[in-house]
mmCIF file of the C-alpha atoms, coordinates in Angstrom:
data_MODEL
# 
_entry.id   MODEL 
# 
loop_
_atom_site.group_PDB 
_atom_site.id 
_atom_site.type_symbol 
_atom_site.label_atom_id 
_atom_site.label_alt_id 
_atom_site.label_comp_id 
_atom_site.label_asym_id 
_atom_site.label_entity_id 
_atom_site.label_seq_id 
_atom_site.pdbx_PDB_ins_code 
_atom_site.Cartn_x 
_atom_site.Cartn_y 
_atom_site.Cartn_z 
_atom_site.occupancy 
_atom_site.B_iso_or_equiv 
_atom_site.pdbx_formal_charge 
_atom_site.auth_seq_id 
_atom_site.auth_comp_id 
_atom_site.auth_asym_id 
_atom_site.auth_atom_id 
_atom_site.pdbx_PDB_model_num 
ATOM 1   C CA . VAL A 1 1   ? -0.240  -4.713  -4.020  1.00 0.00 ? 1   VAL A CA 1 
ATOM 2   C CA . LEU A 1 2   ? -2.846  -2.176  -2.760  1.00 0.00 ? 2   LEU A CA 1 
ATOM 3   C CA . VAL A 1 3   ? -1.570  1.161   -1.707  1.00 0.00 ? 3   VAL A CA 1 
ATOM 4   C CA . ALA A 1 4   ? -4.294  2.714   0.613   1.00 0.00 ? 4   ALA A CA 1 
ATOM 5   C CA . VAL A 1 5   ? -4.460  6.450   1.145   1.00 0.00 ? 5   VAL A CA 1 
ATOM 6   C CA . GLU A 1 6   ? -6.589  7.785   3.846   1.00 0.00 ? 6   GLU A CA 1 
ATOM 7   C CA . ALA A 1 7   ? -7.603  11.429  4.774   1.00 0.00 ? 7   ALA A CA 1 
ATOM 8   C CA . ALA A 1 8   ? -10.659 13.158  6.430   1.00 0.00 ? 8   ALA A CA 1 
ATOM 9   C CA . ASP A 1 9   ? -12.065 14.191  2.786   1.00 0.00 ? 9   ASP A CA 1 
ATOM 10  C CA . LEU A 1 10  ? -10.152 13.225  -0.225  1.00 0.00 ? 10  LEU A CA 1 
ATOM 11  C CA . MET A 1 11  ? -12.483 14.947  -2.598  1.00 0.00 ? 11  MET A CA 1 
ATOM 12  C CA . GLN A 1 12  ? -10.953 18.248  -2.284  1.00 0.00 ? 12  GLN A CA 1 
ATOM 13  C CA . PRO A 1 13  ? -9.198  19.899  -5.324  1.00 0.00 ? 13  PRO A CA 1 
ATOM 14  C CA . ALA A 1 14  ? -5.696  20.006  -3.524  1.00 0.00 ? 14  ALA A CA 1 
ATOM 15  C CA . ILE A 1 15  ? -5.967  16.478  -2.259  1.00 0.00 ? 15  ILE A CA 1 
ATOM 16  C CA . LEU A 1 16  ? -7.190  15.176  -5.733  1.00 0.00 ? 16  LEU A CA 1 
ATOM 17  C CA . LYS A 1 17  ? -3.946  16.823  -7.217  1.00 0.00 ? 17  LYS A CA 1 
ATOM 18  C CA . VAL A 1 18  ? -1.856  15.067  -4.596  1.00 0.00 ? 18  VAL A CA 1 
ATOM 19  C CA . LEU A 1 19  ? -3.638  11.610  -5.227  1.00 0.00 ? 19  LEU A CA 1 
ATOM 20  C CA . ARG A 1 20  ? -3.056  12.092  -8.992  1.00 0.00 ? 20  ARG A CA 1 
ATOM 21  C CA . GLN A 1 21  ? 0.661   12.756  -8.342  1.00 0.00 ? 21  GLN A CA 1 
ATOM 22  C CA . ILE A 1 22  ? 0.706   9.620   -6.252  1.00 0.00 ? 22  ILE A CA 1 
ATOM 23  C CA . HIS A 1 23  ? -0.867  7.739   -9.190  1.00 0.00 ? 23  HIS A CA 1 
ATOM 24  C CA . LEU A 1 24  ? 1.916   9.174   -11.611 1.00 0.00 ? 24  LEU A CA 1 
ATOM 25  C CA . GLU A 1 25  ? 4.754   8.472   -9.276  1.00 0.00 ? 25  GLU A CA 1 
ATOM 26  C CA . LEU A 1 26  ? 3.793   5.028   -8.632  1.00 0.00 ? 26  LEU A CA 1 
ATOM 27  C CA . GLU A 1 27  ? 3.644   4.324   -12.318 1.00 0.00 ? 27  GLU A CA 1 
ATOM 28  C CA . LEU A 1 28  ? 7.184   5.481   -12.644 1.00 0.00 ? 28  LEU A CA 1 
ATOM 29  C CA . THR A 1 29  ? 8.603   3.582   -9.666  1.00 0.00 ? 29  THR A CA 1 
ATOM 30  C CA . ASP A 1 30  ? 11.170  0.909   -10.499 1.00 0.00 ? 30  ASP A CA 1 
ATOM 31  C CA . GLY A 1 31  ? 9.598   -2.490  -10.066 1.00 0.00 ? 31  GLY A CA 1 
ATOM 32  C CA . VAL A 1 32  ? 6.076   -1.401  -10.974 1.00 0.00 ? 32  VAL A CA 1 
ATOM 33  C CA . ALA A 1 33  ? 4.383   -2.698  -13.953 1.00 0.00 ? 33  ALA A CA 1 
ATOM 34  C CA . GLY A 1 34  ? 1.227   -0.676  -13.708 1.00 0.00 ? 34  GLY A CA 1 
ATOM 35  C CA . THR A 1 35  ? -1.148  1.308   -11.495 1.00 0.00 ? 35  THR A CA 1 
ATOM 36  C CA . ALA A 1 36  ? -4.927  1.377   -11.433 1.00 0.00 ? 36  ALA A CA 1 
ATOM 37  C CA . SER A 1 37  ? -6.821  3.969   -9.365  1.00 0.00 ? 37  SER A CA 1 
ATOM 38  C CA . LEU A 1 38  ? -9.789  6.298   -9.825  1.00 0.00 ? 38  LEU A CA 1 
ATOM 39  C CA . PHE A 1 39  ? -7.691  8.337   -12.309 1.00 0.00 ? 39  PHE A CA 1 
ATOM 40  C CA . SER A 1 40  ? -7.446  5.209   -14.606 1.00 0.00 ? 40  SER A CA 1 
ATOM 41  C CA . ILE A 1 41  ? -11.374 5.037   -14.990 1.00 0.00 ? 41  ILE A CA 1 
ATOM 42  C CA . ARG A 1 42  ? -12.918 6.378   -18.074 1.00 0.00 ? 42  ARG A CA 1 
ATOM 43  C CA . ARG A 1 43  ? -16.412 7.583   -18.863 1.00 0.00 ? 43  ARG A CA 1 
ATOM 44  C CA . GLY A 1 44  ? -18.573 5.544   -20.924 1.00 0.00 ? 44  GLY A CA 1 
ATOM 45  C CA . PRO A 1 45  ? -17.905 5.308   -24.566 1.00 0.00 ? 45  PRO A CA 1 
ATOM 46  C CA . VAL A 1 46  ? -19.523 7.840   -27.059 1.00 0.00 ? 46  VAL A CA 1 
ATOM 47  C CA . GLY A 1 47  ? -19.120 6.641   -30.687 1.00 0.00 ? 47  GLY A CA 1 
ATOM 48  C CA . ASP A 1 48  ? -15.910 5.312   -31.916 1.00 0.00 ? 48  ASP A CA 1 
ATOM 49  C CA . THR A 1 49  ? -13.574 7.729   -29.924 1.00 0.00 ? 49  THR A CA 1 
ATOM 50  C CA . LEU A 1 50  ? -11.601 6.987   -26.908 1.00 0.00 ? 50  LEU A CA 1 
ATOM 51  C CA . PRO A 1 51  ? -13.778 8.073   -23.870 1.00 0.00 ? 51  PRO A CA 1 
ATOM 52  C CA . PRO A 1 52  ? -12.307 10.827  -21.573 1.00 0.00 ? 52  PRO A CA 1 
ATOM 53  C CA . PRO A 1 53  ? -11.121 10.040  -18.245 1.00 0.00 ? 53  PRO A CA 1 
ATOM 54  C CA . LEU A 1 54  ? -13.599 10.220  -15.348 1.00 0.00 ? 54  LEU A CA 1 
ATOM 55  C CA . VAL A 1 55  ? -11.374 12.663  -13.375 1.00 0.00 ? 55  VAL A CA 1 
ATOM 56  C CA . PRO A 1 56  ? -10.045 15.300  -16.001 1.00 0.00 ? 56  PRO A CA 1 
ATOM 57  C CA . ASP A 1 57  ? -6.581  16.618  -15.959 1.00 0.00 ? 57  ASP A CA 1 
ATOM 58  C CA . THR A 1 58  ? -7.912  20.128  -14.963 1.00 0.00 ? 58  THR A CA 1 
ATOM 59  C CA . LEU A 1 59  ? -10.441 20.038  -12.255 1.00 0.00 ? 59  LEU A CA 1 
ATOM 60  C CA . PRO A 1 60  ? -13.433 22.199  -12.804 1.00 0.00 ? 60  PRO A CA 1 
ATOM 61  C CA . ALA A 1 61  ? -14.524 24.795  -9.929  1.00 0.00 ? 61  ALA A CA 1 
ATOM 62  C CA . GLY A 1 62  ? -17.593 25.520  -8.117  1.00 0.00 ? 62  GLY A CA 1 
ATOM 63  C CA . THR A 1 63  ? -20.704 23.616  -8.905  1.00 0.00 ? 63  THR A CA 1 
ATOM 64  C CA . GLU A 1 64  ? -19.066 21.668  -11.794 1.00 0.00 ? 64  GLU A CA 1 
ATOM 65  C CA . PHE A 1 65  ? -16.580 20.378  -9.359  1.00 0.00 ? 65  PHE A CA 1 
ATOM 66  C CA . HIS A 1 66  ? -19.152 19.247  -6.969  1.00 0.00 ? 66  HIS A CA 1 
ATOM 67  C CA . SER A 1 67  ? -21.158 17.373  -9.897  1.00 0.00 ? 67  SER A CA 1 
ATOM 68  C CA . LEU A 1 68  ? -17.817 15.821  -10.860 1.00 0.00 ? 68  LEU A CA 1 
ATOM 69  C CA . ILE A 1 69  ? -17.248 14.583  -7.239  1.00 0.00 ? 69  ILE A CA 1 
ATOM 70  C CA . ASP A 1 70  ? -20.836 13.202  -7.212  1.00 0.00 ? 70  ASP A CA 1 
ATOM 71  C CA . GLU A 1 71  ? -20.189 11.224  -10.411 1.00 0.00 ? 71  GLU A CA 1 
ATOM 72  C CA . VAL A 1 72  ? -16.917 9.932   -9.223  1.00 0.00 ? 72  VAL A CA 1 
ATOM 73  C CA . ARG A 1 73  ? -18.402 8.708   -5.907  1.00 0.00 ? 73  ARG A CA 1 
ATOM 74  C CA . SER A 1 74  ? -21.318 7.070   -7.788  1.00 0.00 ? 74  SER A CA 1 
ATOM 75  C CA . HIS A 1 75  ? -19.305 5.453   -10.616 1.00 0.00 ? 75  HIS A CA 1 
ATOM 76  C CA . PRO A 1 76  ? -19.898 1.666   -10.385 1.00 0.00 ? 76  PRO A CA 1 
ATOM 77  C CA . LEU A 1 77  ? -16.095 0.929   -10.547 1.00 0.00 ? 77  LEU A CA 1 
ATOM 78  C CA . VAL A 1 78  ? -14.990 3.368   -8.087  1.00 0.00 ? 78  VAL A CA 1 
ATOM 79  C CA . ARG A 1 79  ? -17.816 3.393   -5.420  1.00 0.00 ? 79  ARG A CA 1 
ATOM 80  C CA . GLY A 1 80  ? -16.822 0.696   -2.864  1.00 0.00 ? 80  GLY A CA 1 
ATOM 81  C CA . ARG A 1 81  ? -13.822 -0.502  -4.894  1.00 0.00 ? 81  ARG A CA 1 
ATOM 82  C CA . LEU A 1 82  ? -11.365 2.232   -5.463  1.00 0.00 ? 82  LEU A CA 1 
ATOM 83  C CA . LEU A 1 83  ? -12.862 4.755   -3.232  1.00 0.00 ? 83  LEU A CA 1 
ATOM 84  C CA . SER A 1 84  ? -14.640 3.882   0.036   1.00 0.00 ? 84  SER A CA 1 
ATOM 85  C CA . ASP A 1 85  ? -18.391 4.611   0.199   1.00 0.00 ? 85  ASP A CA 1 
ATOM 86  C CA . ARG A 1 86  ? -18.469 5.158   3.943   1.00 0.00 ? 86  ARG A CA 1 
ATOM 87  C CA . HIS A 1 87  ? -17.652 8.609   4.987   1.00 0.00 ? 87  HIS A CA 1 
ATOM 88  C CA . ASP A 1 88  ? -18.096 8.426   8.886   1.00 0.00 ? 88  ASP A CA 1 
ATOM 89  C CA . HIS A 1 89  ? -14.370 7.623   9.503   1.00 0.00 ? 89  HIS A CA 1 
ATOM 90  C CA . GLY A 1 90  ? -12.968 9.501   6.495   1.00 0.00 ? 90  GLY A CA 1 
ATOM 91  C CA . ASP A 1 91  ? -12.178 8.650   2.977   1.00 0.00 ? 91  ASP A CA 1 
ATOM 92  C CA . LEU A 1 92  ? -10.035 5.672   1.842   1.00 0.00 ? 92  LEU A CA 1 
ATOM 93  C CA . ALA A 1 93  ? -8.685  5.558   -1.752  1.00 0.00 ? 93  ALA A CA 1 
ATOM 94  C CA . LEU A 1 94  ? -6.968  2.466   -3.263  1.00 0.00 ? 94  LEU A CA 1 
ATOM 95  C CA . PHE A 1 95  ? -4.289  2.315   -5.902  1.00 0.00 ? 95  PHE A CA 1 
ATOM 96  C CA . VAL A 1 96  ? -3.846  -1.261  -7.378  1.00 0.00 ? 96  VAL A CA 1 
ATOM 97  C CA . VAL A 1 97  ? -0.110  -1.629  -8.074  1.00 0.00 ? 97  VAL A CA 1 
ATOM 98  C CA . GLY A 1 98  ? 1.035   -4.348  -10.389 1.00 0.00 ? 98  GLY A CA 1 
ATOM 99  C CA . LEU A 1 99  ? 4.478   -5.541  -9.779  1.00 0.00 ? 99  LEU A CA 1 
ATOM 100 C CA . ASP A 1 100 ? 7.144   -6.297  -12.568 1.00 0.00 ? 100 ASP A CA 1 
ATOM 101 C CA . ARG A 1 101 ? 8.112   -9.932  -12.261 1.00 0.00 ? 101 ARG A CA 1 
ATOM 102 C CA . GLN A 1 102 ? 11.457  -9.410  -13.816 1.00 0.00 ? 102 GLN A CA 1 
ATOM 103 C CA . GLU A 1 103 ? 12.384  -6.649  -11.389 1.00 0.00 ? 103 GLU A CA 1 
ATOM 104 C CA . LEU A 1 104 ? 11.030  -8.678  -8.355  1.00 0.00 ? 104 LEU A CA 1 
ATOM 105 C CA . GLN A 1 105 ? 13.408  -11.546 -9.310  1.00 0.00 ? 105 GLN A CA 1 
ATOM 106 C CA . ARG A 1 106 ? 16.340  -9.063  -9.706  1.00 0.00 ? 106 ARG A CA 1 
ATOM 107 C CA . ARG A 1 107 ? 15.728  -6.902  -6.700  1.00 0.00 ? 107 ARG A CA 1 
ATOM 108 C CA . GLY A 1 108 ? 13.619  -9.127  -4.471  1.00 0.00 ? 108 GLY A CA 1 
ATOM 109 C CA . LEU A 1 109 ? 10.122  -8.503  -2.787  1.00 0.00 ? 109 LEU A CA 1 
ATOM 110 C CA . GLY A 1 110 ? 11.375  -6.463  0.148   1.00 0.00 ? 110 GLY A CA 1 
ATOM 111 C CA . PRO A 1 111 ? 13.142  -3.759  -1.503  1.00 0.00 ? 111 PRO A CA 1 
ATOM 112 C CA . THR A 1 112 ? 10.428  -3.361  -4.101  1.00 0.00 ? 112 THR A CA 1 
ATOM 113 C CA . LEU A 1 113 ? 7.715   -2.940  -1.620  1.00 0.00 ? 113 LEU A CA 1 
ATOM 114 C CA . ARG A 1 114 ? 9.790   -0.458  0.532   1.00 0.00 ? 114 ARG A CA 1 
ATOM 115 C CA . GLU A 1 115 ? 10.404  1.397   -2.690  1.00 0.00 ? 115 GLU A CA 1 
ATOM 116 C CA . VAL A 1 116 ? 6.642   1.602   -3.531  1.00 0.00 ? 116 VAL A CA 1 
ATOM 117 C CA . GLU A 1 117 ? 5.797   2.551   0.208   1.00 0.00 ? 117 GLU A CA 1 
ATOM 118 C CA . ARG A 1 118 ? 8.542   5.192   0.160   1.00 0.00 ? 118 ARG A CA 1 
ATOM 119 C CA . VAL A 1 119 ? 7.310   6.738   -3.045  1.00 0.00 ? 119 VAL A CA 1 
ATOM 120 C CA . ALA A 1 120 ? 3.905   6.820   -1.816  1.00 0.00 ? 120 ALA A CA 1 
ATOM 121 C CA . ARG A 1 121 ? 4.556   8.235   1.594   1.00 0.00 ? 121 ARG A CA 1 
ATOM 122 C CA . THR A 1 122 ? 6.841   11.020  0.131   1.00 0.00 ? 122 THR A CA 1 
ATOM 123 C CA . THR A 1 123 ? 4.483   12.029  -2.482  1.00 0.00 ? 123 THR A CA 1 
ATOM 124 C CA . ALA A 1 124 ? 1.405   12.041  -0.017  1.00 0.00 ? 124 ALA A CA 1 
ATOM 125 C CA . GLY A 1 125 ? 3.033   14.241  2.507   1.00 0.00 ? 125 GLY A CA 1 
ATOM 126 C CA . PRO A 1 126 ? 1.909   14.596  6.077   1.00 0.00 ? 126 PRO A CA 1 
ATOM 127 C CA . GLU A 1 127 ? -1.704  15.282  5.495   1.00 0.00 ? 127 GLU A CA 1 
ATOM 128 C CA . LEU A 1 128 ? -2.456  11.899  3.999   1.00 0.00 ? 128 LEU A CA 1 
ATOM 129 C CA . ARG A 1 129 ? -2.110  8.388   5.696   1.00 0.00 ? 129 ARG A CA 1 
ATOM 130 C CA . VAL A 1 130 ? -0.607  5.828   3.445   1.00 0.00 ? 130 VAL A CA 1 
ATOM 131 C CA . GLY A 1 131 ? -0.342  2.027   3.909   1.00 0.00 ? 131 GLY A CA 1 
ATOM 132 C CA . LEU A 1 132 ? 0.434   -1.111  1.859   1.00 0.00 ? 132 LEU A CA 1 
ATOM 133 C CA . THR A 1 133 ? -1.688  -4.309  1.876   1.00 0.00 ? 133 THR A CA 1 
ATOM 134 C CA . GLY A 1 134 ? -2.229  -7.323  -0.267  1.00 0.00 ? 134 GLY A CA 1 
ATOM 135 C CA . VAL A 1 135 ? -0.940  -10.840 -0.580  1.00 0.00 ? 135 VAL A CA 1 
ATOM 136 C CA . PRO A 1 136 ? 2.805   -9.785  -1.451  1.00 0.00 ? 136 PRO A CA 1 
ATOM 137 C CA . VAL A 1 137 ? 2.906   -7.382  1.665   1.00 0.00 ? 137 VAL A CA 1 
ATOM 138 C CA . MET A 1 138 ? 1.268   -10.026 3.977   1.00 0.00 ? 138 MET A CA 1 
ATOM 139 C CA . ARG A 1 139 ? 3.750   -12.679 2.609   1.00 0.00 ? 139 ARG A CA 1 
ATOM 140 C CA . LEU A 1 140 ? 6.744   -10.549 3.107   1.00 0.00 ? 140 LEU A CA 1 
ATOM 141 C CA . GLU A 1 141 ? 5.531   -9.644  6.693   1.00 0.00 ? 141 GLU A CA 1 
ATOM 142 C CA . ILE A 1 142 ? 5.022   -13.371 7.630   1.00 0.00 ? 142 ILE A CA 1 
ATOM 143 C CA . ALA A 1 143 ? 8.432   -14.350 6.193   1.00 0.00 ? 143 ALA A CA 1 
ATOM 144 C CA . GLU A 1 144 ? 10.108  -11.654 8.187   1.00 0.00 ? 144 GLU A CA 1 
ATOM 145 C CA . ALA A 1 145 ? 8.124   -12.513 11.535  1.00 0.00 ? 145 ALA A CA 1 
ATOM 146 C CA . SER A 1 146 ? 9.179   -16.251 10.892  1.00 0.00 ? 146 SER A CA 1 
ATOM 147 C CA . ARG A 1 147 ? 12.923  -15.378 10.427  1.00 0.00 ? 147 ARG A CA 1 
ATOM 148 C CA . ARG A 1 148 ? 12.707  -13.173 13.504  1.00 0.00 ? 148 ARG A CA 1 
ATOM 149 C CA . ASP A 1 149 ? 10.930  -15.765 15.555  1.00 0.00 ? 149 ASP A CA 1 
ATOM 150 C CA . ARG A 1 150 ? 13.453  -18.324 14.588  1.00 0.00 ? 150 ARG A CA 1 
ATOM 151 C CA . ILE A 1 151 ? 16.282  -16.280 15.965  1.00 0.00 ? 151 ILE A CA 1 
ATOM 152 C CA . VAL A 1 152 ? 14.367  -15.479 19.210  1.00 0.00 ? 152 VAL A CA 1 
ATOM 153 C CA . PHE A 1 153 ? 13.408  -19.122 19.797  1.00 0.00 ? 153 PHE A CA 1 
ATOM 154 C CA . THR A 1 154 ? 16.796  -20.418 18.953  1.00 0.00 ? 154 THR A CA 1 
ATOM 155 C CA . LEU A 1 155 ? 18.447  -18.045 21.475  1.00 0.00 ? 155 LEU A CA 1 
ATOM 156 C CA . ALA A 1 156 ? 15.726  -18.689 24.098  1.00 0.00 ? 156 ALA A CA 1 
ATOM 157 C CA . GLY A 1 157 ? 15.982  -22.604 23.621  1.00 0.00 ? 157 GLY A CA 1 
ATOM 158 C CA . SER A 1 158 ? 19.753  -22.514 24.102  1.00 0.00 ? 158 SER A CA 1 
ATOM 159 C CA . CYS A 1 159 ? 19.565  -20.370 27.131  1.00 0.00 ? 159 CYS A CA 1 
ATOM 160 C CA . VAL A 1 160 ? 16.774  -22.644 28.600  1.00 0.00 ? 160 VAL A CA 1 
ATOM 161 C CA . GLY A 1 161 ? 18.833  -25.627 27.783  1.00 0.00 ? 161 GLY A CA 1 
ATOM 162 C CA . LEU A 1 162 ? 21.889  -24.390 29.563  1.00 0.00 ? 162 LEU A CA 1 
ATOM 163 C CA . LEU A 1 163 ? 20.074  -23.434 32.505  1.00 0.00 ? 163 LEU A CA 1 
ATOM 164 C CA . VAL A 1 164 ? 18.524  -27.106 32.783  1.00 0.00 ? 164 VAL A CA 1 
ATOM 165 C CA . CYS A 1 165 ? 22.063  -28.510 32.345  1.00 0.00 ? 165 CYS A CA 1 
ATOM 166 C CA . PHE A 1 166 ? 23.299  -26.173 35.135  1.00 0.00 ? 166 PHE A CA 1 
ATOM 167 C CA . LEU A 1 167 ? 20.499  -27.028 37.481  1.00 0.00 ? 167 LEU A CA 1 
ATOM 168 C CA . PHE A 1 168 ? 20.855  -30.795 36.745  1.00 0.00 ? 168 PHE A CA 1 
ATOM 169 C CA . PHE A 1 169 ? 24.682  -31.146 37.023  1.00 0.00 ? 169 PHE A CA 1 
ATOM 170 C CA . ARG A 1 170 ? 25.023  -28.327 39.614  1.00 0.00 ? 170 ARG A CA 1 
ATOM 171 C CA . GLN A 1 171 ? 28.556  -27.377 38.394  1.00 0.00 ? 171 GLN A CA 1 
ATOM 172 C CA . LEU A 1 172 ? 29.393  -25.264 35.515  1.00 0.00 ? 172 LEU A CA 1 
ATOM 173 C CA . ARG A 1 173 ? 32.376  -27.604 34.473  1.00 0.00 ? 173 ARG A CA 1 
ATOM 174 C CA . PHE A 1 174 ? 29.964  -30.399 33.565  1.00 0.00 ? 174 PHE A CA 1 
ATOM 175 C CA . VAL A 1 175 ? 27.741  -28.203 31.406  1.00 0.00 ? 175 VAL A CA 1 
# 
């Protein structure tokens, strides 16, 4: 599942903190096996030590912050994949959410996706727009639309059938 978060400019310190919180809250959501976002990306390895994260826990200030943002925007795993590289209509960040198969079997796809969306929207607040996309989301929407259409067409077909019978027989008792 892809959670898309959109705003006019995501690369502000306050919004980056909210995005990090969304990442952490999604990790802790029931039914989620893991989350990948720009906060999961690490810098290139140096020696035998674990490389530091691309976006550090404590954000720098001033020119260091602007150089960090330039580095984040130009990182090959982030640019155009986890963060939009078009800024004419605002910024878009993606969170790749892996769903837990056992939890999906236990709870079902609908409740799990609604929980993921609720957590993302609640954490994001009103200043960020949040949406879900991906194959599981589309599969759920198609199944719900099919179920709804079946009910509508069954009722409409029955009404049309009754109307045709009434017009053909001209008396209600023969229908």
